C-alpha positions as protocol buffer text, in pm:
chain_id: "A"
residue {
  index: 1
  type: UNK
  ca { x: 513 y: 3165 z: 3488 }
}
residue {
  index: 2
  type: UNK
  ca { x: 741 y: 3464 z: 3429 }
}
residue {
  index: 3
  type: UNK
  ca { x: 517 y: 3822 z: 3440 }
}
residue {
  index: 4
  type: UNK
  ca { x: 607 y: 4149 z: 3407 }
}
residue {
  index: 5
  type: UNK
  ca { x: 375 y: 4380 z: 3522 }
}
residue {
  index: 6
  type: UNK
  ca { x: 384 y: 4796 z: 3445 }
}
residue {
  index: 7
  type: UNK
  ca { x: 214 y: 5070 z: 3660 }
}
residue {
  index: 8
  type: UNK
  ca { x: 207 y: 5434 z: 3735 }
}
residue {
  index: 9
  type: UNK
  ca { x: 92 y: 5580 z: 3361 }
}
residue {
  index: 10
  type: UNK
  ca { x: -136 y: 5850 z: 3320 }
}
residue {
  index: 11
  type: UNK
  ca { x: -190 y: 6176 z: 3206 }
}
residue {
  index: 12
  type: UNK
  ca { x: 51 y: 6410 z: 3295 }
}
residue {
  index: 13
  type: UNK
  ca { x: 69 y: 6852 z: 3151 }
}
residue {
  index: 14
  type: UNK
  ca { x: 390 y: 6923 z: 3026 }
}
residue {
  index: 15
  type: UNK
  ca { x: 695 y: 6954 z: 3180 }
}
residue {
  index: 16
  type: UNK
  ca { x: 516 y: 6752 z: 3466 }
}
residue {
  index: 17
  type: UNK
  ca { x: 655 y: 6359 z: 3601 }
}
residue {
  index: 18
  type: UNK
  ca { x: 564 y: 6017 z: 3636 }
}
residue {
  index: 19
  type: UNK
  ca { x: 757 y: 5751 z: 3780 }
}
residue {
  index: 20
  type: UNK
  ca { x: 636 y: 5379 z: 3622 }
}
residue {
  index: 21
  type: UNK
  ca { x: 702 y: 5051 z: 3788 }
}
residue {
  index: 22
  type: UNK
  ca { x: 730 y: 4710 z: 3605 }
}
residue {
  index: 23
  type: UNK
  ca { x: 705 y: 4424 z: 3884 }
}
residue {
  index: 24
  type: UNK
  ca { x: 850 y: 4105 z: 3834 }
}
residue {
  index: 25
  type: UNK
  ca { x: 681 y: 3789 z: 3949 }
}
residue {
  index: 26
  type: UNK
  ca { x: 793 y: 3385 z: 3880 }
}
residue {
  index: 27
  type: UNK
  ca { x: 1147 y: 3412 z: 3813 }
}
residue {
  index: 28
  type: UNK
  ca { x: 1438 y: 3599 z: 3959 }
}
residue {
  index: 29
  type: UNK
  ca { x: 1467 y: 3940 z: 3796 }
}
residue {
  index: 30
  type: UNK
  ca { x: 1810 y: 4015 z: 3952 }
}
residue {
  index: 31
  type: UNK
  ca { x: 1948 y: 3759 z: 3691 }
}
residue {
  index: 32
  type: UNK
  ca { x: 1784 y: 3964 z: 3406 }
}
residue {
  index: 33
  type: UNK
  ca { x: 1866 y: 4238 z: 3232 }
}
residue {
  index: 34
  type: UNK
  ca { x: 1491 y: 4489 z: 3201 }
}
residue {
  index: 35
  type: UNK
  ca { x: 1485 y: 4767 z: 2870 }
}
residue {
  index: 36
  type: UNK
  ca { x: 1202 y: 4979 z: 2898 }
}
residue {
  index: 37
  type: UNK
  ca { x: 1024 y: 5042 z: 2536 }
}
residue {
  index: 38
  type: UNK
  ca { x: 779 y: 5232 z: 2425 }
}
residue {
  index: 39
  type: UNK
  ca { x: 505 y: 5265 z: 2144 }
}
residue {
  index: 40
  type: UNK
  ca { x: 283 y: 5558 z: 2001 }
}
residue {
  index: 41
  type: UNK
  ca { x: 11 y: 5473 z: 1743 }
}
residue {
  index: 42
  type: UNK
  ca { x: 112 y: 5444 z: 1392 }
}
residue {
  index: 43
  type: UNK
  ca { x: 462 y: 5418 z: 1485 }
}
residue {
  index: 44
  type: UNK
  ca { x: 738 y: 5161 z: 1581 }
}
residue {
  index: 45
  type: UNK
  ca { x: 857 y: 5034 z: 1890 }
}
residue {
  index: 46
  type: UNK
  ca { x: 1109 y: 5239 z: 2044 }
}
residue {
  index: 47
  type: UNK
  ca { x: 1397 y: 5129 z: 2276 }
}
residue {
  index: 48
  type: UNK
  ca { x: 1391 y: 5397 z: 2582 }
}
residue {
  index: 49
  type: UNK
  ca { x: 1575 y: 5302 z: 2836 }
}
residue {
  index: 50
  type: UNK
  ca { x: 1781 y: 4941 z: 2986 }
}
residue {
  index: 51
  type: UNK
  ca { x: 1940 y: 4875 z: 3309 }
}
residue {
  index: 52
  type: UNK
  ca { x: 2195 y: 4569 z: 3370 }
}
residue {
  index: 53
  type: UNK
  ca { x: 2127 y: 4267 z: 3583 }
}
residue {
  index: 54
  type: UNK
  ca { x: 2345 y: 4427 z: 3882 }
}
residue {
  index: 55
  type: UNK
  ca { x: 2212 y: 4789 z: 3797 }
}
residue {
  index: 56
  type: UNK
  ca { x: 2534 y: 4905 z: 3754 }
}
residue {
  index: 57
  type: UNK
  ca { x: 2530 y: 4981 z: 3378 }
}
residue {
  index: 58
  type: UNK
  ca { x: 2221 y: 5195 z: 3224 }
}
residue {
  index: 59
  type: UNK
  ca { x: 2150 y: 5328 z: 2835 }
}
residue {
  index: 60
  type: UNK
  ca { x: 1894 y: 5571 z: 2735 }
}
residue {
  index: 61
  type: UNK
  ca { x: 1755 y: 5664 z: 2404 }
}
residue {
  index: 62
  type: UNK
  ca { x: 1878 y: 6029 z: 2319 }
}
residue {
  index: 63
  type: UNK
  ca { x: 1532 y: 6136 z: 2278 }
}
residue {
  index: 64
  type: UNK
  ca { x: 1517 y: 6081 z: 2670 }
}
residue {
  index: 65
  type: UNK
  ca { x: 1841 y: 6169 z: 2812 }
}
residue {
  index: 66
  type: UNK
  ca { x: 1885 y: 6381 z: 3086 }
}
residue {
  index: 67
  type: UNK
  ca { x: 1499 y: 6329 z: 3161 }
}
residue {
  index: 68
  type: UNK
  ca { x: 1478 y: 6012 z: 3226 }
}
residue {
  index: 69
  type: UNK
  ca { x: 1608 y: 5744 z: 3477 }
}
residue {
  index: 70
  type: UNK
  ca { x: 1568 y: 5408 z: 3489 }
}
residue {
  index: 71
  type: UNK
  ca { x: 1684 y: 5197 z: 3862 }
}
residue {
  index: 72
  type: UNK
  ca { x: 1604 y: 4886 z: 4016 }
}
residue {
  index: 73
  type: UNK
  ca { x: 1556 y: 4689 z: 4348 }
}
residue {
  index: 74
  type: UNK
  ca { x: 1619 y: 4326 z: 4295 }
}
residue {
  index: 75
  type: UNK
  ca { x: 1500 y: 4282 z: 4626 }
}
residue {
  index: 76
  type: UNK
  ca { x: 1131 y: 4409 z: 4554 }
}
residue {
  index: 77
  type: UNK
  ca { x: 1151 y: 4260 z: 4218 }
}
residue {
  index: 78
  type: UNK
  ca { x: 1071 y: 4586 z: 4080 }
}
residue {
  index: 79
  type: UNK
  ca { x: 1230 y: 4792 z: 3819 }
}
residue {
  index: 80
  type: UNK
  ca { x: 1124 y: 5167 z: 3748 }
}
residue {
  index: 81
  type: UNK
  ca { x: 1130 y: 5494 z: 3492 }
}
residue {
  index: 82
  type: UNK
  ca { x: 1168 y: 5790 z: 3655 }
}
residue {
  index: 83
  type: UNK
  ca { x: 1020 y: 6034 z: 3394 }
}
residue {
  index: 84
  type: UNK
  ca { x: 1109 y: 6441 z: 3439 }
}
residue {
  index: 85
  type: UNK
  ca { x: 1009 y: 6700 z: 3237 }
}
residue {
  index: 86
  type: UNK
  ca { x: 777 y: 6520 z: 2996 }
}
residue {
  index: 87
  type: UNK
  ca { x: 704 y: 6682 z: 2666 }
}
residue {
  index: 88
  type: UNK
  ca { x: 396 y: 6581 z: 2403 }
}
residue {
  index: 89
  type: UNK
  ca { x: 592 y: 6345 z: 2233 }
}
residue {
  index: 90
  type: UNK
  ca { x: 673 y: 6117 z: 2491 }
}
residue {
  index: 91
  type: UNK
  ca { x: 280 y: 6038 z: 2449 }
}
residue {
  index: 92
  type: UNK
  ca { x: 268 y: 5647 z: 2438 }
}
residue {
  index: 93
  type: UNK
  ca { x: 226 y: 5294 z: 2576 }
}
residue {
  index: 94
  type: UNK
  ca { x: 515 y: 5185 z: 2772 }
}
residue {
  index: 95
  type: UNK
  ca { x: 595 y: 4841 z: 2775 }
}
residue {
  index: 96
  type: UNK
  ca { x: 890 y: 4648 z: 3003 }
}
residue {
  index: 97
  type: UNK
  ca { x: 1083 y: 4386 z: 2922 }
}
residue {
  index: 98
  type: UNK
  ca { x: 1307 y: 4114 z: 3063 }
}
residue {
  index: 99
  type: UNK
  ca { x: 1701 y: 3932 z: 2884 }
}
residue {
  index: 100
  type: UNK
  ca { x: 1888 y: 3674 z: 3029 }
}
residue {
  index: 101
  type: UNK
  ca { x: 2228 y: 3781 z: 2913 }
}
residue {
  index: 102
  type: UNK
  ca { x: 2594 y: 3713 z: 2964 }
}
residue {
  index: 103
  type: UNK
  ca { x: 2748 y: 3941 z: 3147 }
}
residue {
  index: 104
  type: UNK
  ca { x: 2948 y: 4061 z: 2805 }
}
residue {
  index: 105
  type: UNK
  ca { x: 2618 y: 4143 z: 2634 }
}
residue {
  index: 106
  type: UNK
  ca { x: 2492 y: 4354 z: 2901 }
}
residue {
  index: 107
  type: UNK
  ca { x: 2615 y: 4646 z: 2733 }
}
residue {
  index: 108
  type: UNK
  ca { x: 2424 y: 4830 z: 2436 }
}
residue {
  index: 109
  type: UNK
  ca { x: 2140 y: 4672 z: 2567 }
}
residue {
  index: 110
  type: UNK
  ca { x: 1825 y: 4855 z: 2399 }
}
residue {
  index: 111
  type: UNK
  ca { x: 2020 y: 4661 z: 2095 }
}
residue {
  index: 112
  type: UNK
  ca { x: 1971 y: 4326 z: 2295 }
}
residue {
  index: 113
  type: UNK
  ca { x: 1704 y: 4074 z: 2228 }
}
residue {
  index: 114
  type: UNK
  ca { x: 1426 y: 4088 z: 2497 }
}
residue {
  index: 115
  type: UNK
  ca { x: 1244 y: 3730 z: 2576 }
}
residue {
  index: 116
  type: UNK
  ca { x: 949 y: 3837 z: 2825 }
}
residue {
  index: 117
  type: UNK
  ca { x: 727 y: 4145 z: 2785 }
}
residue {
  index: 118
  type: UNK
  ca { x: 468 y: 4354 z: 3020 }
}
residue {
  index: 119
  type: UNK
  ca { x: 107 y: 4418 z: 2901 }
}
residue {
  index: 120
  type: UNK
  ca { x: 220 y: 4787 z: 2926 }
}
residue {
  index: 121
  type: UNK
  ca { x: 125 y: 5129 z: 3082 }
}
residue {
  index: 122
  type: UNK
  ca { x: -72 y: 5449 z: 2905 }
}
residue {
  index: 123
  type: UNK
  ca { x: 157 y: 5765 z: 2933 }
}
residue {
  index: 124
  type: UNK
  ca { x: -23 y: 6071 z: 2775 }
}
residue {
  index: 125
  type: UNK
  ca { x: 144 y: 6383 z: 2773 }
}
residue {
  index: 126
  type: UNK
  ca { x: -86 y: 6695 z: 2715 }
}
residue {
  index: 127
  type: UNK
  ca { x: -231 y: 7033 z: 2822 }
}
């Protein structure tokens, strides 16, 4: 019923950019707020970025600051990463994610619970 779905990884040299798309489909992702995660092998899940239900509130891991930017169009149902000046270590699968929350909890939101994930999208980083 409710489906994330992530696009636009690849393989990238460093330094270069890729912009990734997670589309929403069966429910209405303007009510939701979407965290974009990401996961190399042999290591955790990392929060990278989170946008509010409204767009008007965004958090990025530090890692990723200043690099990346996460936006939205509620009224394509898509939500997207905006990835500049990619280095080695941003090598990973990148995975989106969908939280109803109040309004109140929309803040700190890589710290949020996340109810609906994406199948996720290769990144590799290399020369």
């Amino acid at each position: 019923q409710l489906q994330l779905v992530e696009s636009g990884g690849g393989l990238v040299q460093p330094g270069g950019s890729l912009r990734l798309s997670c589309a929403a489909s069966g429910f209405t992702l303007h009510s939701y707020v979407i965290g974009w995660f990401r996961q190399a092998p042999g290591k955790e899940r990392e929060g990278v970025s989170c946008i509010s239900s409204t767009g008007g509130r965004t958090s990025y891991a530090d890692s990723v600051k200043g690099r990346f930017t996460i936006s939205r169009d509620n009224a394509k149902s898509t939500v997207y990463l905006q990835m500049n000046s990619l280095k080695p270590e941003d090598t990973a699968v990148y995975y989106c994610a969908a939280a109803e929350l109040p309004i109140l909890f929309q803040t700190l939101c890589l710290l949020r619970p996340y109810n609906h994930w994406g199948q996720g999208t290769q990144v590799t980083v290399s020369s």
